[in-house]
Amino acid sequence: MVAHAGFVVRDALVLRRKIRVVCVGAVFTVPEERSKGLASHVLREVLAHARPGADLVMISGDRGLYRRLGMDPVPPLALFRLPDTVSATENLDIREISAVDLKAMAALYDAEDVHFIRPPDDWTRLWTAGRLVDGPAKFWLVERAGLVVAYLLVQHAGPRPDGSSRPRRILEFAGARDAIVQAAPAVAEELLLPAYDTATVALCEGKGWHRSTRQFSVTAEALTMDVTVIPWYGLNYV
């Protein structure tokens, strides 16, 4: 193999509307075969195969090739810096997720306004891998009075390619927003969330947490009118 472009097709629910999403990643050419247009050819073949019947295409990365093929950067996320001092987590129990918790996690996720329709095997693979995006992670469950109310998926701190340090970041969450915001400082240093999630944004701003934006290297192409008028950019398939 000298060039590759992988993809997976998943349905998603966005404000109760079902859409089909093509997620593309691992686009590369081996070093000795670069500058021959091989990755471009492979990616064009993938898109020609996957676009029919799809509502949205998302590609991991942002480069000239993707822009030329009709992709645009996804909207930036809201980034909140969490306090170093952890306040009391009144009546909340926070613990690492185990295999027996996956059904409870899935139920919380499926109740979100924007979510992929993840089959059970996807949850098992996610938990078994113990990774989010490009790094190892911990998965936390939040309980209140013995009931599961939220979860937080946190990427570990670690070095970046440029030599800087990546903080512990919450990259996915679901459930009761008050519990999420209350538990977040106990497990992470930063919280990332889509800007359309105004309820969570308001809770974080009410805490006085510093807000900035974070542009992830993801590009997308909306293929249907339905997708262009709803906040599809909240999808994060990890």
PDB file of C-alpha atoms in Angstrom, residues 14-127:
ATOM      1  CA  VAL A  14     -29.392  16.452  15.047  1.00  0.00           C
ATOM      2  CA  LEU A  15     -32.347  18.105  16.768  1.00  0.00           C
ATOM      3  CA  ARG A  16     -34.340  14.932  16.016  1.00  0.00           C
ATOM      4  CA  ARG A  17     -33.422  14.986  12.337  1.00  0.00           C
ATOM      5  CA  LYS A  18     -31.646  11.907  11.077  1.00  0.00           C
ATOM      6  CA  ILE A  19     -28.671  12.552   8.808  1.00  0.00           C
ATOM      7  CA  ARG A  20     -25.979  10.386   7.256  1.00  0.00           C
ATOM      8  CA  VAL A  21     -22.391  11.391   7.967  1.00  0.00           C
ATOM      9  CA  VAL A  22     -19.243  10.234   6.182  1.00  0.00           C
ATOM     10  CA  CYS A  23     -16.171  10.513   8.436  1.00  0.00           C
ATOM     11  CA  VAL A  24     -12.864  10.442   6.548  1.00  0.00           C
ATOM     12  CA  GLY A  25      -9.414  10.073   8.067  1.00  0.00           C
ATOM     13  CA  ALA A  26      -5.935   8.555   7.756  1.00  0.00           C
ATOM     14  CA  VAL A  27      -5.308  10.191   4.377  1.00  0.00           C
ATOM     15  CA  PHE A  28      -1.647   9.656   3.526  1.00  0.00           C
ATOM     16  CA  THR A  29       0.987   8.607   1.008  1.00  0.00           C
ATOM     17  CA  VAL A  30       4.185   6.822   1.991  1.00  0.00           C
ATOM     18  CA  PRO A  31       7.142   9.266   1.854  1.00  0.00           C
ATOM     19  CA  GLU A  32       8.895   7.772  -1.153  1.00  0.00           C
ATOM     20  CA  GLU A  33       5.737   8.025  -3.301  1.00  0.00           C
ATOM     21  CA  ARG A  34       4.657  11.561  -2.461  1.00  0.00           C
ATOM     22  CA  SER A  35       4.170  14.408  -4.977  1.00  0.00           C
ATOM     23  CA  LYS A  36       2.550  12.040  -7.469  1.00  0.00           C
ATOM     24  CA  GLY A  37      -1.075  12.913  -6.678  1.00  0.00           C
ATOM     25  CA  LEU A  38      -1.782   9.487  -5.210  1.00  0.00           C
ATOM     26  CA  ALA A  39      -3.520  10.701  -2.040  1.00  0.00           C
ATOM     27  CA  SER A  40      -5.617  13.089  -4.133  1.00  0.00           C
ATOM     28  CA  HIS A  41      -6.682  10.227  -6.383  1.00  0.00           C
ATOM     29  CA  VAL A  42      -7.550   7.924  -3.480  1.00  0.00           C
ATOM     30  CA  LEU A  43      -9.498  10.640  -1.651  1.00  0.00           C
ATOM     31  CA  ARG A  44     -11.456  11.543  -4.785  1.00  0.00           C
ATOM     32  CA  GLU A  45     -12.394   7.884  -5.160  1.00  0.00           C
ATOM     33  CA  VAL A  46     -13.544   7.730  -1.532  1.00  0.00           C
ATOM     34  CA  LEU A  47     -15.682  10.854  -1.912  1.00  0.00           C
ATOM     35  CA  ALA A  48     -17.183   9.654  -5.191  1.00  0.00           C
ATOM     36  CA  HIS A  49     -18.198   6.439  -3.454  1.00  0.00           C
ATOM     37  CA  ALA A  50     -19.391   7.992  -0.180  1.00  0.00           C
ATOM     38  CA  ARG A  51     -21.103  11.262  -1.167  1.00  0.00           C
ATOM     39  CA  PRO A  52     -24.234   9.758  -2.778  1.00  0.00           C
ATOM     40  CA  GLY A  53     -26.871   9.460  -0.071  1.00  0.00           C
ATOM     41  CA  ALA A  54     -24.819  11.365   2.501  1.00  0.00           C
ATOM     42  CA  ASP A  55     -25.812  14.633   4.172  1.00  0.00           C
ATOM     43  CA  LEU A  56     -22.422  15.578   5.532  1.00  0.00           C
ATOM     44  CA  VAL A  57     -18.760  14.723   4.945  1.00  0.00           C
ATOM     45  CA  MET A  58     -16.203  15.378   7.694  1.00  0.00           C
ATOM     46  CA  ILE A  59     -12.441  14.990   7.195  1.00  0.00           C
ATOM     47  CA  SER A  60      -9.846  14.856   9.936  1.00  0.00           C
ATOM     48  CA  GLY A  61      -7.425  17.609   8.960  1.00  0.00           C
ATOM     49  CA  ASP A  62      -7.320  20.899   7.081  1.00  0.00           C
ATOM     50  CA  ARG A  63      -5.128  21.151   4.004  1.00  0.00           C
ATOM     51  CA  GLY A  64      -5.256  22.564   0.520  1.00  0.00           C
ATOM     52  CA  LEU A  65      -6.324  19.228  -0.943  1.00  0.00           C
ATOM     53  CA  TYR A  66      -9.447  19.134   1.218  1.00  0.00           C
ATOM     54  CA  ARG A  67     -10.339  22.754   0.467  1.00  0.00           C
ATOM     55  CA  ARG A  68     -10.047  22.097  -3.277  1.00  0.00           C
ATOM     56  CA  LEU A  69     -12.468  19.193  -2.903  1.00  0.00           C
ATOM     57  CA  GLY A  70     -15.150  21.404  -1.342  1.00  0.00           C
ATOM     58  CA  MET A  71     -14.375  21.180   2.363  1.00  0.00           C
ATOM     59  CA  ASP A  72     -14.504  24.122   4.780  1.00  0.00           C
ATOM     60  CA  PRO A  73     -13.258  24.373   8.382  1.00  0.00           C
ATOM     61  CA  VAL A  74     -15.837  23.436  11.004  1.00  0.00           C
ATOM     62  CA  PRO A  75     -16.847  26.259  13.380  1.00  0.00           C
ATOM     63  CA  PRO A  76     -14.541  26.723  16.384  1.00  0.00           C
ATOM     64  CA  LEU A  77     -15.379  25.313  19.798  1.00  0.00           C
ATOM     65  CA  ALA A  78     -15.720  27.266  23.017  1.00  0.00           C
ATOM     66  CA  LEU A  79     -12.740  26.553  25.286  1.00  0.00           C
ATOM     67  CA  PHE A  80     -12.967  27.125  29.032  1.00  0.00           C
ATOM     68  CA  ARG A  81      -9.940  27.059  31.314  1.00  0.00           C
ATOM     69  CA  LEU A  82     -10.928  25.246  34.498  1.00  0.00           C
ATOM     70  CA  PRO A  83      -9.847  26.461  37.947  1.00  0.00           C
ATOM     71  CA  ASP A  84      -6.869  24.862  39.674  1.00  0.00           C
ATOM     72  CA  THR A  85      -8.748  24.785  42.970  1.00  0.00           C
ATOM     73  CA  VAL A  86     -11.499  22.190  42.981  1.00  0.00           C
ATOM     74  CA  SER A  87     -14.620  23.234  44.859  1.00  0.00           C
ATOM     75  CA  ALA A  88     -16.847  20.790  46.693  1.00  0.00           C
ATOM     76  CA  THR A  89     -18.749  18.450  44.391  1.00  0.00           C
ATOM     77  CA  GLU A  90     -21.857  18.393  46.578  1.00  0.00           C
ATOM     78  CA  ASN A  91     -23.612  15.066  46.462  1.00  0.00           C
ATOM     79  CA  LEU A  92     -21.683  13.952  43.381  1.00  0.00           C
ATOM     80  CA  ASP A  93     -19.626  10.792  43.107  1.00  0.00           C
ATOM     81  CA  ILE A  94     -17.027  10.755  40.322  1.00  0.00           C
ATOM     82  CA  ARG A  95     -15.408   7.472  39.353  1.00  0.00           C
ATOM     83  CA  GLU A  96     -13.699   5.868  36.392  1.00  0.00           C
ATOM     84  CA  ILE A  97     -15.983   4.087  33.988  1.00  0.00           C
ATOM     85  CA  SER A  98     -15.927   0.297  33.771  1.00  0.00           C
ATOM     86  CA  ALA A  99     -17.357  -2.054  31.158  1.00  0.00           C
ATOM     87  CA  VAL A 100     -20.615  -2.417  33.092  1.00  0.00           C
ATOM     88  CA  ASP A 101     -21.228   1.336  32.729  1.00  0.00           C
ATOM     89  CA  LEU A 102     -21.258   1.419  28.934  1.00  0.00           C
ATOM     90  CA  LYS A 103     -25.030   1.038  28.624  1.00  0.00           C
ATOM     91  CA  ALA A 104     -25.575   3.938  31.014  1.00  0.00           C
ATOM     92  CA  MET A 105     -23.098   6.030  29.017  1.00  0.00           C
ATOM     93  CA  ALA A 106     -24.871   5.207  25.775  1.00  0.00           C
ATOM     94  CA  ALA A 107     -28.238   6.188  27.240  1.00  0.00           C
ATOM     95  CA  LEU A 108     -26.883   9.591  28.295  1.00  0.00           C
ATOM     96  CA  TYR A 109     -25.290  10.123  24.894  1.00  0.00           C
ATOM     97  CA  ASP A 110     -28.446   9.113  23.025  1.00  0.00           C
ATOM     98  CA  ALA A 111     -30.424  11.731  24.951  1.00  0.00           C
ATOM     99  CA  GLU A 112     -28.218  14.553  23.598  1.00  0.00           C
ATOM    100  CA  ASP A 113     -29.692  16.914  20.993  1.00  0.00           C
ATOM    101  CA  VAL A 114     -26.743  16.222  18.678  1.00  0.00           C
ATOM    102  CA  HIS A 115     -25.277  12.742  18.580  1.00  0.00           C
ATOM    103  CA  PHE A 116     -24.158   9.918  16.349  1.00  0.00           C
ATOM    104  CA  ILE A 117     -26.168   6.717  16.391  1.00  0.00           C
ATOM    105  CA  ARG A 118     -23.434   4.567  17.899  1.00  0.00           C
ATOM    106  CA  PRO A 119     -23.912   0.799  17.865  1.00  0.00           C
ATOM    107  CA  PRO A 120     -22.959  -1.058  21.070  1.00  0.00           C
ATOM    108  CA  ASP A 121     -19.736  -2.326  19.476  1.00  0.00           C
ATOM    109  CA  ASP A 122     -18.543   1.260  19.019  1.00  0.00           C
ATOM    110  CA  TRP A 123     -18.866   1.923  22.747  1.00  0.00           C
ATOM    111  CA  THR A 124     -16.950  -1.256  23.541  1.00  0.00           C
ATOM    112  CA  ARG A 125     -14.163  -0.335  21.112  1.00  0.00           C
ATOM    113  CA  LEU A 126     -13.977   3.204  22.488  1.00  0.00           C
ATOM    114  CA  TRP A 127     -13.665   2.031  26.090  1.00  0.00           C
TER     115      TRP A 127
END
